Amino acid sequence: MPKPGVRADEHPSRRIDLATLAALAVGLLVFLLAPFVANGFSFPLGPDAPVYLWWTRIAGFEGISAAGERPGVPALLLELAGSTGLPLTAVVAGLEVAAGTAIGVCAATLVRVRIRSRLTWALAGALTGVFTVHLVAGYLANLIFTIGFLTAAVCLAARTRRGAWAAAGVLGATGLAHPYFFLVGAVVLVVTAFLAWRDVRRAPADRDTATDDGDHDPGEPRRIATALLGAGALVGIGMLSTLWGPRPPDVETSRDGFLRRAGLGAELASAYRERFVDRWARYVQWASLPLAVLGVGRVRGFVARFLLAWSAVTVAGVLFALATGWFPPDRFVTFGFAIPILAALGAVRLPSLFRGRWRTVGYAAATGLTVAMVLGASFAWFRNEPYITEEEVRAVETAGRSLDAVDGPTILVYPVEDPTADAPTFLLARSWNVVLASLPPDRIRDAVPTTPGGRGREGAAVNEVIGELIEQRIDRVVGPNATAEDLQRRPQFTILLEPFLDTTAAQLIPQPGGEDGVAVIGGPHVTPTSAPRDPLARTSPAGIALGAVAVLAVLVVTGFGWAATALRSTFVRIATAPAFGAAALIAGGLVVDRIGIRLTGGVPLAVALLVGGGGYIAFLLQRRARAEASDEVDQ
């Protein structure tokens, strides 16, 4: 333990702690990069990655208001791409890896607030970082918010007014990445505040409630309320700011969206439950839950209440989602990072429950359960693959060379067919996202998929939705009262692309052009351009590795000044810097975009320098104020 009056970051062991933190970060970075390098992947992983690609591309062209209901993600991606100069594909994949690494580091830091045992907090960070694979596979919005949520908890654990305001800032800015999960995080903090209030009420009347253990801290509910109200105001202002400017394209980015739009509520609820059952094994909760229960008593104060509240909300959310079918229960599981944190505490505690020669059994059990958690997540992680391929992107761009010769908006219909697909809605959503990510940003609003293979009630309902989408494109291009002559001036094209068709349908592609697996049917004859316009920039496994390191470096450098202003320990400042950096870049990027300056060219780098430099200036001013106050006391 540090000597009395010596700050934690000034203790001689701080170098060992920082070295352990660095080793943890490098280990998680290598682990999360492994599938990209081992399999030669050149695109980000997960079904949502193509969505974030086209959201970011249209946000850079039309403004963030055109990117949907999670404005924080395209704002951050545009900032990172412009600051690093790397292709967008490398930045998206790099942010997946960097965010997973940052979450593990933040989890370790949260535990270290109360437990100084390196084994304990390092294991908590490792298990949490490994568990992030369920979000690293494409769920960027959840990842970004989780970094901010854990960092906000670290700030609140500091038990200072400055920490509460810092928690409000980082939680509010990262909450713009996923406003729905911000509400879940708000519930967790409300429950935490209630538990703190209850503990204060139960404390003996003669107890000093200002003790350092924080078990009975009367100021904790007030600080949590400050953080929540401040964060809620930021999220509200940010979301309101996206109401002016171009609206998002009418696009369904997932199977869930198609089913919801088609009015197939029963099918949607059934899909949620089936997904939860199918994925249950990969989460290895049968190993982590018993250890998590065992770990509850290992920590005290705010950290204990926070982890207990998070666990309770996770379990309640899963049960409520299963009972109602209103939302997917597995999303609560993947966000339940309190479980692996507590499981790490339980794994360290387990051997102590055995005596004498039986202690070996305790160590073996703890090791076996920990290895099971790591292996289960690893198997799931290494089975992931990109939901976008080079062949698909090249086919869209090849067809685009013909469309580039057509001036103005038009209607672009992309047939998609796979008779073996169990869910045509998933096939449509995936194909549509890939097409939109591969198109120039000014063509994104023109495209719509269709499928001749819709079967049963779901297929009929989906075909009806597609018909409505095509009519909307026609109305947007030529107006609701269009004549045949109007349609001739703004023609409708059907684009046949071999990667999106089965063998029989691909044979419809006429010659010549069949050698490219592409045909553009309809409209006037045009001469294709020599090269695609505004193509989707590619990357490589080495580019993704570089992207992960560059993204993490930009986040740390941008955020360290703000972390230093809010927190006093060097260890904690370094660990939380990525979250502060992400929050600063999101807030700065959104402000600049909303005043009409697009985040392209040199603008993102200028914004990054401005918001990052602001943190260092704030830190220097704070140090100066402290020095002046100290001089006054000495005098």
XYZ file of C-alpha atoms in Angstrom:
635
model
C 0.000 0.000 0.000
C 1.244 3.559 -0.650
C 2.644 5.409 2.315
C 0.365 8.004 3.944
C 0.449 11.290 2.066
C 1.948 9.754 -1.078
C -0.189 9.836 -4.215
C -0.719 6.492 -5.953
C 1.108 7.622 -9.095
C 4.101 8.768 -7.006
C 4.557 5.398 -5.272
C 7.682 3.444 -6.317
C 5.512 0.615 -7.703
C 3.860 2.909 -10.257
C 6.370 1.932 -12.934
C 5.482 -1.724 -12.519
C 1.784 -0.850 -12.681
C 2.302 1.194 -15.855
C 4.352 -1.616 -17.382
C 1.572 -4.074 -16.543
C -0.992 -1.741 -18.086
C 1.122 -1.429 -21.237
C 1.510 -5.218 -21.443
C -2.258 -5.631 -21.059
C -2.933 -3.122 -23.843
C -0.408 -4.721 -26.206
C -1.739 -8.203 -25.466
C -5.322 -7.204 -26.209
C -4.253 -5.321 -29.330
C -2.441 -8.388 -30.680
C -5.308 -10.716 -29.759
C -7.928 -8.558 -31.480
C -5.752 -8.063 -34.573
C -5.011 -11.775 -34.945
C -8.002 -12.735 -37.177
C -7.246 -9.920 -39.611
C -3.613 -10.940 -39.989
C -4.117 -14.707 -39.865
C -6.893 -14.713 -42.471
C -5.671 -11.869 -44.641
C -8.815 -9.778 -44.118
C -8.798 -6.367 -45.794
C -12.193 -5.143 -44.581
C -13.594 -4.576 -41.075
C -15.422 -7.460 -39.429
C -19.095 -7.861 -38.629
C -22.465 -7.252 -40.293
C -22.642 -3.607 -39.218
C -19.254 -2.592 -40.644
C -20.629 -1.840 -44.161
C -23.302 0.316 -42.505
C -20.704 2.483 -40.789
C -18.757 2.736 -44.058
C -21.658 4.225 -46.007
C -22.893 6.302 -43.064
C -19.466 7.928 -42.845
C -19.178 8.473 -46.587
C -22.569 10.181 -46.870
C -21.887 12.180 -43.671
C -18.725 13.580 -45.221
C -20.650 14.543 -48.357
C -24.019 15.799 -47.040
C -23.396 16.307 -43.333
C -23.796 14.206 -40.218
C -27.580 14.705 -40.175
C -27.721 12.367 -43.207
C -26.014 9.522 -41.351
C -28.847 8.325 -39.128
C -29.627 8.206 -35.446
C -26.093 7.604 -34.116
C -24.256 10.797 -35.106
C -21.285 10.186 -32.857
C -19.971 7.294 -34.946
C -19.588 9.017 -38.338
C -18.297 12.145 -36.590
C -15.548 10.135 -34.888
C -14.707 8.113 -38.005
C -14.427 11.223 -40.163
C -12.172 12.817 -37.552
C -9.937 9.756 -37.311
C -9.735 9.206 -41.073
C -8.858 12.857 -41.681
C -6.348 12.979 -38.818
C -4.504 9.783 -39.732
C -4.765 10.026 -43.524
C -5.627 6.308 -43.670
C -8.347 4.686 -45.828
C -11.775 4.574 -44.227
C -11.768 0.759 -44.254
C -8.534 0.750 -42.223
C -9.942 3.315 -39.784
C -13.198 1.405 -39.194
C -11.348 -1.883 -38.615
C -8.694 -0.088 -36.572
C -11.320 1.539 -34.370
C -12.906 -1.864 -33.749
C -9.598 -3.170 -32.407
C -8.570 0.019 -30.589
C -11.949 0.334 -28.862
C -11.853 -3.269 -27.635
C -8.372 -2.662 -26.247
C -9.442 0.567 -24.531
C -12.404 -1.155 -22.876
C -10.140 -3.793 -21.348
C -7.763 -1.119 -20.056
C -10.635 0.928 -18.593
C -12.038 -2.146 -16.833
C -8.644 -2.825 -15.267
C -8.461 0.785 -14.102
C -11.914 0.661 -12.523
C -10.941 -2.379 -10.468
C -7.592 -0.856 -9.533
C -9.443 2.052 -7.909
C -10.379 -0.343 -5.073
C -8.000 -3.321 -5.417
C -4.258 -2.755 -5.832
C -3.448 -6.398 -6.527
C -1.938 -6.420 -10.030
C -3.137 -9.938 -10.682
C -6.706 -8.958 -9.885
C -7.012 -5.777 -11.922
C -4.935 -7.120 -14.812
C -7.090 -10.256 -14.996
C -10.235 -8.114 -14.913
C -8.892 -6.080 -17.826
C -7.870 -9.175 -19.762
C -11.200 -11.000 -19.383
C -13.149 -7.842 -20.194
C -10.983 -7.139 -23.222
C -11.448 -10.691 -24.473
C -15.206 -10.418 -23.929
C -15.280 -7.355 -26.201
C -15.017 -9.670 -29.228
C -18.814 -9.875 -29.214
C -18.937 -6.128 -29.935
C -15.657 -5.705 -31.817
C -17.242 -7.697 -34.659
C -18.799 -4.595 -36.159
C -20.780 -2.983 -33.334
C -18.863 0.289 -33.245
C -21.592 2.382 -31.625
C -21.800 0.051 -28.629
C -18.002 -0.059 -28.348
C -17.617 3.715 -28.324
C -20.325 4.181 -25.715
C -18.887 1.408 -23.525
C -15.493 3.155 -23.424
C -17.200 6.334 -22.268
C -19.414 4.492 -19.784
C -16.498 2.741 -18.053
C -14.462 5.945 -18.033
C -17.381 7.846 -16.514
C -17.441 5.227 -13.753
C -13.718 5.739 -13.142
C -14.300 9.499 -12.900
C -17.160 9.034 -10.435
C -15.027 6.658 -8.382
C -12.622 9.574 -7.817
C -15.336 11.068 -5.553
C -14.686 14.667 -6.606
C -16.846 17.369 -8.135
C -14.383 17.647 -11.026
C -14.723 13.899 -11.617
C -18.511 14.202 -11.768
C -18.349 16.913 -14.413
C -15.754 14.960 -16.369
C -18.054 11.932 -16.222
C -20.881 14.076 -17.605
C -18.749 15.225 -20.530
C -17.336 11.880 -21.567
C -20.620 10.040 -21.014
C -22.653 12.619 -22.931
C -20.316 12.813 -25.933
C -19.900 9.046 -26.289
C -23.632 8.648 -25.653
C -24.162 10.304 -29.041
C -22.623 7.184 -30.564
C -25.545 5.094 -29.309
C -28.363 7.084 -27.633
C -30.387 3.924 -26.931
C -27.602 2.331 -24.928
C -27.047 5.660 -23.214
C -30.503 5.090 -21.705
C -29.409 1.636 -20.511
C -26.297 3.169 -18.971
C -28.442 5.845 -17.319
C -30.565 3.134 -15.684
C -27.396 1.477 -14.362
C -26.257 4.748 -12.799
C -29.688 5.439 -11.324
C -29.631 2.021 -9.633
C -26.084 2.745 -8.435
C -27.234 6.030 -6.902
C -30.137 4.269 -5.195
C -27.779 1.672 -3.687
C -25.506 4.471 -2.429
C -28.460 6.290 -0.875
C -29.627 3.062 0.747
C -26.171 2.361 2.196
C -26.000 5.857 3.664
C -29.442 5.411 5.266
C -28.355 2.079 6.763
C -25.068 3.399 8.146
C -24.807 3.620 11.948
C -25.619 7.078 13.249
C -22.222 7.431 14.928
C -20.258 6.436 11.832
C -18.148 9.026 10.037
C -19.703 9.034 6.560
C -16.702 10.815 5.066
C -14.344 7.848 5.567
C -11.951 6.959 2.776
C -13.516 3.564 2.022
C -16.493 5.236 0.321
C -18.919 2.593 1.601
C -21.230 5.242 3.032
C -20.638 8.339 0.934
C -23.545 10.811 1.166
C -22.195 12.808 -1.778
C -22.243 9.881 -4.219
C -25.920 10.157 -5.302
C -25.437 13.868 -5.905
C -22.344 13.319 -8.051
C -24.086 10.625 -10.078
C -27.059 12.928 -10.603
C -24.702 15.688 -11.768
C -23.074 13.336 -14.269
C -26.399 12.012 -15.553
C -28.048 15.395 -15.933
C -25.017 16.872 -17.673
C -24.648 13.876 -19.979
C -28.346 13.837 -20.763
C -28.236 17.510 -21.706
C -25.313 16.880 -24.068
C -27.033 13.929 -25.717
C -30.253 15.891 -26.076
C -28.535 18.928 -27.593
C -26.498 16.751 -29.912
C -29.502 14.831 -31.185
C -31.545 18.014 -31.635
C -28.723 19.515 -33.683
C -29.113 16.737 -36.258
C -32.711 17.726 -36.968
C -31.594 20.402 -39.439
C -29.864 19.412 -42.628
C -30.453 16.499 -45.037
C -32.449 13.625 -43.583
C -31.059 10.074 -43.640
C -31.847 7.960 -46.724
C -34.799 5.632 -46.344
C -32.730 2.466 -45.876
C -33.214 -0.659 -43.777
C -29.765 -1.633 -42.542
C -30.698 -4.942 -40.880
C -33.071 -7.858 -41.009
C -34.707 -6.503 -37.861
C -35.483 -3.257 -39.663
C -37.087 -5.066 -42.599
C -39.269 -7.205 -40.323
C -40.288 -4.204 -38.213
C -41.158 -2.139 -41.270
C -43.132 -5.011 -42.787
C -45.232 -5.306 -39.610
C -43.959 -8.808 -38.831
C -43.744 -8.337 -35.069
C -44.168 -12.021 -34.220
C -41.427 -13.040 -36.649
C -39.161 -10.320 -35.241
C -39.659 -11.469 -31.636
C -39.039 -15.072 -32.691
C -35.832 -14.031 -34.477
C -34.646 -12.257 -31.324
C -35.179 -15.360 -29.183
C -33.629 -17.726 -31.720
C -30.575 -15.487 -31.992
C -30.193 -15.461 -28.220
C -30.399 -19.260 -27.971
C -28.015 -19.808 -30.889
C -25.410 -17.435 -29.447
C -25.686 -18.408 -25.793
C -22.814 -20.885 -25.929
C -20.336 -18.410 -27.397
C -20.728 -16.060 -24.424
C -19.653 -18.870 -22.030
C -21.824 -17.422 -19.295
C -22.049 -20.846 -17.692
C -18.407 -20.271 -16.703
C -18.476 -16.553 -15.971
C -21.720 -16.254 -13.995
C -20.683 -18.496 -11.050
C -17.366 -16.684 -10.792
C -19.158 -13.328 -11.030
C -21.403 -14.255 -8.089
C -18.299 -15.243 -6.142
C -16.623 -11.951 -6.994
C -19.394 -9.683 -5.680
C -17.905 -9.481 -2.194
C -14.370 -8.734 -3.369
C -14.845 -5.003 -3.877
C -16.542 -2.243 -1.906
C -17.735 1.325 -2.268
C -18.860 2.913 -5.526
C -17.183 0.263 -7.682
C -19.097 -2.507 -5.933
C -22.423 -0.704 -6.258
C -21.752 0.136 -9.912
C -20.873 -3.447 -10.872
C -23.805 -4.844 -8.916
C -26.219 -2.394 -10.562
C -24.820 -3.150 -14.027
C -25.170 -6.891 -13.456
C -28.743 -6.505 -12.206
C -29.743 -4.360 -15.205
C -28.128 -6.910 -17.547
C -30.072 -9.829 -16.101
C -33.317 -7.833 -15.908
C -32.856 -6.595 -19.467
C -32.347 -10.109 -20.825
C -35.419 -11.454 -19.019
C -37.569 -8.504 -20.086
C -36.441 -8.803 -23.710
C -37.162 -12.541 -23.753
C -40.597 -12.012 -22.244
C -41.698 -9.143 -24.484
C -39.726 -9.625 -27.705
C -39.393 -5.839 -27.990
C -35.629 -5.873 -28.488
C -32.838 -8.463 -28.820
C -31.800 -9.948 -25.443
C -28.306 -10.819 -26.674
C -27.471 -7.119 -26.942
C -27.835 -6.844 -23.154
C -25.462 -9.802 -22.802
C -22.798 -8.280 -25.042
C -23.039 -5.003 -23.112
C -22.859 -6.750 -19.720
C -19.174 -6.118 -19.045
C -19.776 -6.159 -15.309
C -19.978 -9.963 -15.572
C -16.382 -10.592 -16.790
C -15.070 -7.956 -14.365
C -16.731 -9.666 -11.425
C -15.725 -13.075 -12.812
C -12.081 -12.010 -12.621
C -12.559 -11.039 -8.975
C -14.238 -14.391 -8.343
C -11.448 -16.318 -10.044
C -8.842 -14.688 -7.772
C -11.004 -15.351 -4.714
C -11.864 -18.986 -5.499
C -8.622 -20.622 -4.252
C -8.993 -18.918 -0.868
C -12.182 -20.929 -0.265
C -10.103 -24.126 -0.067
C -7.843 -25.090 2.830
C -4.592 -26.954 3.033
C -3.904 -29.485 0.311
C -7.266 -28.657 -1.285
C -5.973 -25.214 -2.217
C -4.534 -26.810 -5.378
C -8.053 -27.798 -6.394
C -9.135 -24.191 -5.999
C -6.328 -22.960 -8.212
C -7.148 -25.610 -10.826
C -10.850 -24.701 -10.793
C -10.155 -20.985 -11.104
C -7.693 -21.575 -13.920
C -10.035 -23.942 -15.751
C -13.005 -21.579 -15.615
C -10.860 -18.631 -16.693
C -9.426 -20.591 -19.614
C -12.957 -21.670 -20.593
C -14.057 -18.025 -20.724
C -11.060 -17.050 -22.855
C -11.377 -20.030 -25.207
C -15.106 -19.536 -25.688
C -14.644 -15.906 -26.675
C -11.620 -16.790 -28.814
C -13.502 -19.441 -30.789
C -16.291 -16.936 -31.453
C -13.793 -14.237 -32.413
C -11.802 -16.316 -34.893
C -14.991 -17.448 -36.643
C -15.818 -13.885 -37.611
C -15.292 -12.593 -41.120
C -16.040 -9.445 -43.112
C -19.557 -9.049 -44.470
C -18.162 -7.262 -47.508
C -15.788 -8.662 -50.141
C -13.451 -7.262 -52.770
C -15.465 -8.977 -55.526
C -18.673 -7.281 -54.420
C -17.099 -3.841 -54.160
C -15.401 -4.205 -57.541
C -18.677 -5.275 -59.196
C -20.553 -2.240 -57.820
C -17.765 0.078 -58.946
C -17.634 -1.499 -62.410
C -21.343 -0.855 -62.878
C -20.839 2.611 -61.452
C -18.571 3.572 -64.338
C -21.652 3.447 -66.588
C -23.811 5.308 -64.084
C -21.191 8.066 -63.716
C -21.970 9.124 -67.286
C -25.599 9.841 -66.310
C -26.157 13.317 -64.917
C -28.398 13.867 -61.910
C -30.243 11.416 -59.662
C -31.911 8.282 -60.972
C -33.393 5.019 -59.689
C -30.924 2.162 -59.263
C -32.419 -1.283 -58.648
C -30.064 -4.049 -57.530
C -31.600 -7.540 -57.746
C -30.415 -9.928 -55.040
C -31.113 -13.650 -55.056
C -29.980 -16.682 -53.105
C -32.494 -19.577 -52.994
C -30.508 -21.213 -50.164
C -30.872 -18.213 -47.851
C -33.098 -18.940 -44.851
C -33.823 -15.253 -44.272
C -34.222 -13.126 -47.433
C -34.402 -10.064 -45.217
C -30.868 -10.612 -43.904
C -29.578 -11.208 -47.444
C -31.254 -8.014 -48.667
C -29.965 -5.891 -45.802
C -26.388 -7.159 -46.112
C -26.320 -6.730 -49.899
C -27.867 -3.271 -49.687
C -25.293 -2.104 -47.146
C -22.435 -3.395 -49.303
C -23.817 -1.634 -52.382
C -24.277 1.650 -50.529
C -20.776 1.474 -49.059
C -19.338 0.931 -52.559
C -21.299 3.674 -54.334
C -20.174 7.314 -54.563
C -21.888 9.256 -51.763
C -24.080 11.209 -54.171
C -25.584 7.940 -55.504
C -26.454 6.417 -52.144
C -29.997 7.832 -52.132
C -30.693 6.359 -55.587
C -30.168 2.688 -54.743
C -32.703 0.084 -53.645
C -32.500 -3.736 -53.591
C -35.086 -6.194 -54.805
C -35.424 -9.937 -54.665
C -37.421 -12.297 -56.882
C -36.962 -15.019 -54.300
C -39.193 -13.840 -51.464
C -41.116 -16.778 -50.057
C -43.977 -17.181 -47.614
C -45.421 -14.477 -45.385
C -42.028 -12.858 -44.771
C -41.142 -12.846 -48.481
C -44.470 -11.298 -49.503
C -44.243 -8.600 -46.846
C -40.661 -7.785 -47.797
C -41.533 -7.514 -51.485
C -44.250 -5.045 -50.554
C -41.707 -2.977 -48.601
C -39.334 -3.022 -51.571
C -42.127 -1.790 -53.833
C -42.726 1.134 -51.480
C -39.016 1.966 -51.450
C -38.865 1.994 -55.248
C -41.895 4.288 -55.393
C -40.199 6.631 -52.933
C -37.114 6.784 -55.151
C -39.289 7.587 -58.162
C -41.135 10.304 -56.240
C -37.857 11.825 -55.080
C -36.355 11.838 -58.562
C -39.290 12.819 -60.805
C -42.139 13.699 -58.426
C -45.308 11.835 -57.385
C -47.181 12.657 -60.627
C -44.470 11.493 -62.999
C -45.287 10.761 -66.620
C -43.573 8.308 -68.940
C -41.578 11.197 -70.382
C -40.422 12.173 -66.895
C -39.223 8.655 -66.257
C -37.436 8.683 -69.600
C -35.531 11.821 -68.549
C -34.671 10.297 -65.205
C -34.512 6.604 -66.116
C -34.555 3.583 -63.896
C -31.619 1.229 -64.180
C -31.459 -2.410 -63.189
C -27.952 -3.452 -62.245
C -27.122 -7.154 -62.384
C -24.036 -8.029 -60.351
C -22.814 -11.613 -60.313
C -21.615 -11.633 -56.655
C -25.191 -10.886 -55.509
C -26.928 -13.466 -57.717
C -27.116 -17.240 -57.794
C -25.765 -19.154 -60.789
C -29.069 -19.195 -62.691
C -29.727 -15.499 -62.253
C -26.131 -14.633 -63.115
C -26.656 -16.220 -66.536
C -29.047 -13.346 -67.319
C -26.069 -11.006 -67.532
C -25.755 -10.354 -71.254
C -22.595 -10.298 -73.334
C -20.507 -8.260 -73.738
C -19.993 -7.264 -70.140
C -20.605 -10.732 -68.829
C -16.870 -11.195 -68.557
C -16.989 -8.675 -65.701
C -20.056 -10.247 -64.151
C -21.842 -6.907 -64.475
C -24.701 -5.589 -66.596
C -26.501 -2.233 -66.490
C -29.972 -2.527 -68.054
C -32.286 0.363 -68.914
C -31.921 4.048 -69.643
C -30.052 5.622 -72.497
C -26.884 4.104 -73.857
C -23.845 5.677 -72.222
C -20.106 5.198 -72.523
C -18.584 4.015 -69.235
C -15.942 6.208 -67.661
C -12.386 4.896 -67.550
C -12.273 4.618 -63.759
C -14.839 4.575 -60.937
C -15.593 7.907 -59.341
C -14.921 8.278 -55.612
C -14.226 4.565 -55.028
C -14.214 2.971 -51.582
C -10.565 3.082 -50.531
C -9.170 -0.375 -49.786
C -6.730 -1.501 -47.156
C -4.798 -4.654 -46.193
C -4.109 -6.652 -43.012
C -0.996 -4.531 -42.485
C -3.089 -1.415 -43.087
C -5.599 -2.538 -40.474
C -2.812 -3.155 -37.950
C -1.438 0.301 -38.697
C -4.963 1.704 -38.415
C -5.467 0.182 -34.967
C -2.194 1.617 -33.641
C -2.777 5.013 -35.292
C -6.364 5.281 -34.029
C -5.326 4.394 -30.478
C -2.463 6.902 -30.636
C -4.719 9.705 -31.880
C -7.286 8.993 -29.163
C -4.649 8.936 -26.417
C -2.873 12.095 -27.567
C -6.144 13.977 -28.082
C -7.639 12.913 -24.782
C -4.693 12.927 -22.373
C -4.919 16.650 -21.637
C -8.599 16.362 -20.696
C -7.928 13.228 -18.635
C -5.104 15.020 -16.821
C -7.426 17.936 -16.092
C -10.104 15.662 -14.612
C -8.016 13.038 -12.777
C -4.861 13.094 -10.674
C -3.244 9.665 -11.072
C -0.903 9.246 -14.052
C -2.006 5.625 -14.397
C -5.673 6.601 -14.597
C -4.973 9.492 -16.953
C -3.271 7.208 -19.467
C -5.932 4.514 -19.174
C -8.862 6.878 -19.674
C -7.256 9.075 -22.343
C -8.811 7.109 -25.278
C -12.318 7.745 -23.976
C -11.649 11.445 -23.411
C -10.124 11.597 -26.889
C -13.159 9.945 -28.473
C -15.503 12.269 -26.573
C -13.549 15.377 -27.604
C -13.408 14.350 -31.268
C -17.127 13.508 -31.367
C -18.112 16.808 -29.746
C -15.731 18.898 -31.830
C -16.625 17.161 -35.086
C -20.348 17.494 -34.486
C -20.091 21.207 -33.654
C -18.032 21.948 -36.765
C -20.355 19.926 -39.006
C -23.489 21.554 -37.594
C -22.200 25.036 -38.395
C -21.867 23.948 -42.016
C -18.203 22.919 -42.328
C -17.819 19.408 -43.735
C -15.333 17.069 -42.064
C -13.233 16.548 -45.174
C -9.789 17.597 -46.360
C -7.744 19.209 -43.603
C -10.732 20.062 -41.394
C -10.640 16.870 -39.247
C -6.960 17.336 -38.400
C -7.568 20.984 -37.518
C -10.464 20.006 -35.252
C -8.375 17.283 -33.602
C -5.555 19.715 -32.907
C -8.013 22.280 -31.564
C -9.932 19.991 -29.197
C -6.823 18.085 -28.147
C -4.870 21.263 -27.566
C -7.758 22.638 -25.527
C -7.288 19.807 -23.047
C -3.612 20.548 -22.552
C -4.328 24.269 -22.150
C -6.987 23.479 -19.543
C -4.503 21.263 -17.685
C -1.790 23.931 -17.688
C -4.218 26.586 -16.460
C -5.331 24.232 -13.713
C -1.742 23.599 -12.614
C -1.064 27.316 -12.600
C -4.133 27.982 -10.465
C -3.056 25.282 -8.004
C 0.464 26.709 -7.817
C -0.869 30.206 -7.133
C -3.221 28.861 -4.463
C -0.325 26.987 -2.864
C 1.825 30.141 -2.846
C -0.955 32.072 -1.140
C -1.197 29.424 1.571
C 2.560 29.475 2.132
C 2.523 33.240 2.486
